[in-house]
GROMACS .gro file of C-alpha atoms in nm:
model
  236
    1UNK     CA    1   8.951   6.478   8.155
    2UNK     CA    2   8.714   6.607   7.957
    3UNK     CA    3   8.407   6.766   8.182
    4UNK     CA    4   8.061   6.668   8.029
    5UNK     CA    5   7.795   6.921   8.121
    6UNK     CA    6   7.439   7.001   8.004
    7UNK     CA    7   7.349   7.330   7.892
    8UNK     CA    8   7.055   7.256   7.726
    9UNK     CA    9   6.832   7.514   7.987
   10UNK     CA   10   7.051   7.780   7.929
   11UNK     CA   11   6.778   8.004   7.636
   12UNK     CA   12   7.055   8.205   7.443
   13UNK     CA   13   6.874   8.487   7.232
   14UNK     CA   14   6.903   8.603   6.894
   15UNK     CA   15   7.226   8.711   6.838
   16UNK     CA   16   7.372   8.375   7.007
   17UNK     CA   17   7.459   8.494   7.333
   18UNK     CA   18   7.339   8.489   7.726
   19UNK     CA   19   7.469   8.758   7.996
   20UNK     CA   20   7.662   8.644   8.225
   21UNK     CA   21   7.703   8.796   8.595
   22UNK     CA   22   8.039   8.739   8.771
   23UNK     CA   23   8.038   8.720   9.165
   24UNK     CA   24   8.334   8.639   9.384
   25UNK     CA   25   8.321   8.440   9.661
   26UNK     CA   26   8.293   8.710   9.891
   27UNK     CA   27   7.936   8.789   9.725
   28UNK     CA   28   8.079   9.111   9.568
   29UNK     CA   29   7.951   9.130   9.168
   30UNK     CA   30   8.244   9.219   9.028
   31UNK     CA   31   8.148   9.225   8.621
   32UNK     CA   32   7.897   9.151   8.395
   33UNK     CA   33   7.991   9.034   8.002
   34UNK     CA   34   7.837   8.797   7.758
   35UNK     CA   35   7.869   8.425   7.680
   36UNK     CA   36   7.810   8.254   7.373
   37UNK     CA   37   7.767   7.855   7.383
   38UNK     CA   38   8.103   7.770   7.263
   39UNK     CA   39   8.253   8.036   7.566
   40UNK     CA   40   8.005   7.898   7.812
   41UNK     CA   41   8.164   7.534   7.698
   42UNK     CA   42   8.556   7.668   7.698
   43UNK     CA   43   8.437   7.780   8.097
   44UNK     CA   44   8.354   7.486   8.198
   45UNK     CA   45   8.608   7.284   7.998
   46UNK     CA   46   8.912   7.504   8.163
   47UNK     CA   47   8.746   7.624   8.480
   48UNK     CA   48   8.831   7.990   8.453
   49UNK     CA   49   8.600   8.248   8.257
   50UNK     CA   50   8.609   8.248   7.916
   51UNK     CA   51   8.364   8.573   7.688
   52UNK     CA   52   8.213   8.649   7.389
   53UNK     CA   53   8.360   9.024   7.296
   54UNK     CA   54   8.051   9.179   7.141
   55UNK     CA   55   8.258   9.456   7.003
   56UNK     CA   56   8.522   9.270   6.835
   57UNK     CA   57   8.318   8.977   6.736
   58UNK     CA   58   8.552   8.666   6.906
   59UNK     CA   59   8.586   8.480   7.235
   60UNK     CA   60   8.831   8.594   7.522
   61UNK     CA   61   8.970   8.479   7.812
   62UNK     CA   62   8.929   8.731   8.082
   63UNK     CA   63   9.308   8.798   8.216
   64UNK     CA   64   9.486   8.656   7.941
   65UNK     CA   65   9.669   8.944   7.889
   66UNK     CA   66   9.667   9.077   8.269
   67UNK     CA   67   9.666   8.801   8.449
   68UNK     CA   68   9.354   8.900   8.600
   69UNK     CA   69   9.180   8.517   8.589
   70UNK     CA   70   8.853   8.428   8.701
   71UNK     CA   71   8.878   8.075   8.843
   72UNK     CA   72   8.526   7.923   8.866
   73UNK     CA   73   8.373   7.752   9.127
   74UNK     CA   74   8.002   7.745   8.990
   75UNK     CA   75   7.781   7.864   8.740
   76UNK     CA   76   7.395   7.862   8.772
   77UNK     CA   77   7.084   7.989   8.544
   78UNK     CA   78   6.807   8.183   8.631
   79UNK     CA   79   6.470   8.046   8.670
   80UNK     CA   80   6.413   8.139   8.288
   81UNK     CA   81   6.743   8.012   8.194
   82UNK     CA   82   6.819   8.346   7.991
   83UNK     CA   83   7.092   8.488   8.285
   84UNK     CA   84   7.393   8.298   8.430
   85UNK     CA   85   7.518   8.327   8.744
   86UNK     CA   86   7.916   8.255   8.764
   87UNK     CA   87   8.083   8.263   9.099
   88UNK     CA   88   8.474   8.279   9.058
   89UNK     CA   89   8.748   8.321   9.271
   90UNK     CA   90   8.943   8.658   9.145
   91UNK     CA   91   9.252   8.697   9.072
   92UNK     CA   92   9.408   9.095   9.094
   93UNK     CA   93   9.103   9.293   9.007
   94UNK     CA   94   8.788   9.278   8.767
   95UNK     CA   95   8.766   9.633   8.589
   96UNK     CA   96   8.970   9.725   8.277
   97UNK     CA   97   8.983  10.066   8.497
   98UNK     CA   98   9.183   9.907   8.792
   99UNK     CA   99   8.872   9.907   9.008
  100UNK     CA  100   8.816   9.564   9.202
  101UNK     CA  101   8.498   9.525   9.060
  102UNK     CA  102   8.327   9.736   8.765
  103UNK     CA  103   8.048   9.832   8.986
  104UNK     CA  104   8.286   9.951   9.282
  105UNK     CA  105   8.294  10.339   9.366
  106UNK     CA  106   7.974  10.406   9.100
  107UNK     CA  107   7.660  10.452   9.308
  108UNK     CA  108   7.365  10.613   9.106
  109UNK     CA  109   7.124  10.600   9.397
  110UNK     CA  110   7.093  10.455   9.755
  111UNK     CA  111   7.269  10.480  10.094
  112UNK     CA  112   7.209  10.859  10.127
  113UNK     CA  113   6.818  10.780  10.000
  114UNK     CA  114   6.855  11.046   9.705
  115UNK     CA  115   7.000  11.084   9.340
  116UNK     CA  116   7.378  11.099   9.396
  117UNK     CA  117   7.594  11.180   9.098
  118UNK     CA  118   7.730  10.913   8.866
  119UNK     CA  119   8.153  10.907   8.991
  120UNK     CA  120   8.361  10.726   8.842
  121UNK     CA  121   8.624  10.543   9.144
  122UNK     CA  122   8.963  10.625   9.145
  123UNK     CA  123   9.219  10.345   9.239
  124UNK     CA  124   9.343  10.523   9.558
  125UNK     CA  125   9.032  10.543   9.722
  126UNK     CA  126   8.933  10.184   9.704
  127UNK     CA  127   9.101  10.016   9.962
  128UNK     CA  128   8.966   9.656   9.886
  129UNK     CA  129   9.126   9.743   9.514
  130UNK     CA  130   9.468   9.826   9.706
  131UNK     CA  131   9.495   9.505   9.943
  132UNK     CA  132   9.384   9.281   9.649
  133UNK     CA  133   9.655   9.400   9.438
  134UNK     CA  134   9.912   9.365   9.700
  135UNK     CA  135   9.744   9.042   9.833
  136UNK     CA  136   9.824   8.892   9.477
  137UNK     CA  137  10.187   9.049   9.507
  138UNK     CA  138  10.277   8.927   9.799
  139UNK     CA  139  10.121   8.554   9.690
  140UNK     CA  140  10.340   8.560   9.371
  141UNK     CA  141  10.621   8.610   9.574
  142UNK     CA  142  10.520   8.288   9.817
  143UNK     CA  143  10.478   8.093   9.491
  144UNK     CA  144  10.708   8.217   9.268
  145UNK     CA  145  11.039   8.351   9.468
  146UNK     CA  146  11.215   8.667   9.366
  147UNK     CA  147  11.588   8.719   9.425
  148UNK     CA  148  11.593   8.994   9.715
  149UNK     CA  149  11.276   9.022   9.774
  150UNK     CA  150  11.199   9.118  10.137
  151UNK     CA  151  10.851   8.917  10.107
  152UNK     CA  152  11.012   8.588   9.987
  153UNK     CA  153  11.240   8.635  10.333
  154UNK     CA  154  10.992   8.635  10.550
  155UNK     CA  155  10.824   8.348  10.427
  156UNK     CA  156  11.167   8.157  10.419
  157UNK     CA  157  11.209   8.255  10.754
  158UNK     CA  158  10.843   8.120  10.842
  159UNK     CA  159  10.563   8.183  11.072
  160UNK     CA  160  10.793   8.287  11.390
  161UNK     CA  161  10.938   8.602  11.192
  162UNK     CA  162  10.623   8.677  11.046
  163UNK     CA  163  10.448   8.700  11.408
  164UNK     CA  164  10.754   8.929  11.528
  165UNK     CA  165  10.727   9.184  11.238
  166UNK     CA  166  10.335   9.183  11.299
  167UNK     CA  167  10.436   9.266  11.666
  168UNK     CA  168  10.727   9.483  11.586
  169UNK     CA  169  10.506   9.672  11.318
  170UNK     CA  170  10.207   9.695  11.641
  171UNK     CA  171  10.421   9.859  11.897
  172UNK     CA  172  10.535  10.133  11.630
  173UNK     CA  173  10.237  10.225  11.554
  174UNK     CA  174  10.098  10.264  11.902
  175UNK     CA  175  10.404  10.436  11.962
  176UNK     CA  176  10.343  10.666  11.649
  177UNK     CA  177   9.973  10.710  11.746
  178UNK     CA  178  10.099  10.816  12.110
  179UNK     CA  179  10.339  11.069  11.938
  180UNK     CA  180   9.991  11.204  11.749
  181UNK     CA  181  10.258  11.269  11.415
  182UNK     CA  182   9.981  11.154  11.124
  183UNK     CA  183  10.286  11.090  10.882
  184UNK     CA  184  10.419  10.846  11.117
  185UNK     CA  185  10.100  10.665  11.197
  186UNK     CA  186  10.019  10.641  10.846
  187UNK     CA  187  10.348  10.479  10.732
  188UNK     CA  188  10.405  10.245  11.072
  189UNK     CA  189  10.021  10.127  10.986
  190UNK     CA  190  10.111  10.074  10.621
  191UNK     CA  191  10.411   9.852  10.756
  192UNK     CA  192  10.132   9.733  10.977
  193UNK     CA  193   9.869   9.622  10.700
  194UNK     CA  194  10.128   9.504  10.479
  195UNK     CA  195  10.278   9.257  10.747
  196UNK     CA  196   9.936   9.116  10.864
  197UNK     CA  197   9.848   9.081  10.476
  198UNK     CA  198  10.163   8.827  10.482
  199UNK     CA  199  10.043   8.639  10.782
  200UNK     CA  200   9.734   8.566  10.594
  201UNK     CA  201   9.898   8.477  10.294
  202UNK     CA  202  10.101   8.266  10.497
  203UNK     CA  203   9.743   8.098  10.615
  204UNK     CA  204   9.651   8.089  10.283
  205UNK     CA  205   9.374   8.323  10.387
  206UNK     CA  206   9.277   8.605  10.134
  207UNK     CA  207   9.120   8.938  10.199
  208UNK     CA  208   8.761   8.912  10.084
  209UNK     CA  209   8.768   8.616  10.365
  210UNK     CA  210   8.822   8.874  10.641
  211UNK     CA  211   8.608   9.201  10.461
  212UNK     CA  212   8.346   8.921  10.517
  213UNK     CA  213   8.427   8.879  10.853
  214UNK     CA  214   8.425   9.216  10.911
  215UNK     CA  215   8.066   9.289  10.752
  216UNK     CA  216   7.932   8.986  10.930
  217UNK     CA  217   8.013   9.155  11.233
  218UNK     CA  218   7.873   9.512  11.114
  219UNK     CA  219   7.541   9.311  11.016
  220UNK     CA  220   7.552   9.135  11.412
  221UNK     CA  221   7.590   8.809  11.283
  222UNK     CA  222   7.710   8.517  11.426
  223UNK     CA  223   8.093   8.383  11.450
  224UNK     CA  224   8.287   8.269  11.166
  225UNK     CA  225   8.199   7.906  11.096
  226UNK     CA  226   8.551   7.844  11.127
  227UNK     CA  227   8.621   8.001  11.500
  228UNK     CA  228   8.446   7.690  11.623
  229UNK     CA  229   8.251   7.987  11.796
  230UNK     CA  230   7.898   8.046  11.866
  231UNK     CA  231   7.649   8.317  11.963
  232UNK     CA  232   7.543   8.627  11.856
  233UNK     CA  233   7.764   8.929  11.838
  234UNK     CA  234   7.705   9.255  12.020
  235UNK     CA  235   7.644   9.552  11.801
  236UNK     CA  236   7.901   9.759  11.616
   0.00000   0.00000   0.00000
């Protein structure tokens, strides 16, 4: 079915086009890229994020090629209709470079309240990056099952065998941690993180839902709306 939509408001300039910023659910800006009024149609027709490559002159669909998709779950304009606003639900990661998002790891100024040096991120030290990537791993699997793949037999073994790794996985890393050996507690906790990352797939909860669980609780906010919980949190 064919999605009608007006985009009449939307003021594209000279050259035909209208930036377009790309935020995930979380809140996180992960991209910025251009739209042109037949792209900004294809988005809405399909539902996942569709480009106008300045550079090569032609539309694109972001992942096509790495399966990176944008899935959108609203678009907006700004008050002068010259800006969109596209909130998406990400697939893998955003940046050409690997990065979860193209703005990730490249801090010009802020935080320390002085210049800092332009750096571009590596792919190791952005953990978000990591879990996404394996998050989206370990969902293939659930979705599409591999032949002797450890992650497709937990989830065929379901939520009980899941729950005993997670507990398995907890007692050998307190019992690496006791043992103070850093090679052990880094490789039981990697069994560790990888394990609870399956439980959440198995919940069909991603990632970026508990990073904003965790910041709500670094800003003193109040429970998840879905703990049922209220109140105010003490601070971190």
């Amino acid at each position: 079915m064919k999605v009608e939509v007006d985009i009449s408001a939307v003021k594209f300039d000279e050259r035909g086009l209208v930036p377009a910023i790309v935020q995930e659910e979380s809140g996180q800006v992960l991209m910025l890229a251009y739209m042109n009024e037949e792209s900004l149609k294809k988005t809405i027709e399909t539902g996942y994020t569709h480009f106008y490559s300045r550079s090569r002159k032609k539309l694109w669909k972001k992942g096509e090629t790495s399966g990176n998709v944008q899935q959108v779950t609203e678009i907006s304009h700004d008050c002068d209709g010259d800006t969109l606003l596209v909130k998406v639900h990400q697939t893998g990661v955003a940046c050409h470079t690997g990065s979860y998002s193209c703005f990730a790891g490249r801090r010009m100024f802020g935080a320390t309240g002085k210049d800092v040096a332009l750096v571009e991120d590596e792919p190791q030290n952005m953990p978000m990056n990591i879990l996404a990537e394996l998050y989206e791993v370990i969902k293939d699997r659930q979705l599409r099952p591999v032949e002797g793949s450890y992650t497709n037999y937990l989830f065929e073994k379901g939520q009980d065998k899941i729950l005993k790794k997670v507990g398995e996985e907890a007692v050998e890393t307190i019992l690496a941690s006791k043992n103070q050996v850093r090679a052990d507690i880094l490789y039981e906790m990697g069994d560790l993180w990888y394990h609870c990352l399956v439980l959440l797939a198995f919940h069909n909860i991603r990632p970026e839902d508990l990073f904003g669980e965790l910041m709500n609780r670094r800003k003193g906010g109040k429970y998840h709306k879905f703990t049922g919980k209220t109140g105010e949190r003490p601070d971190m």
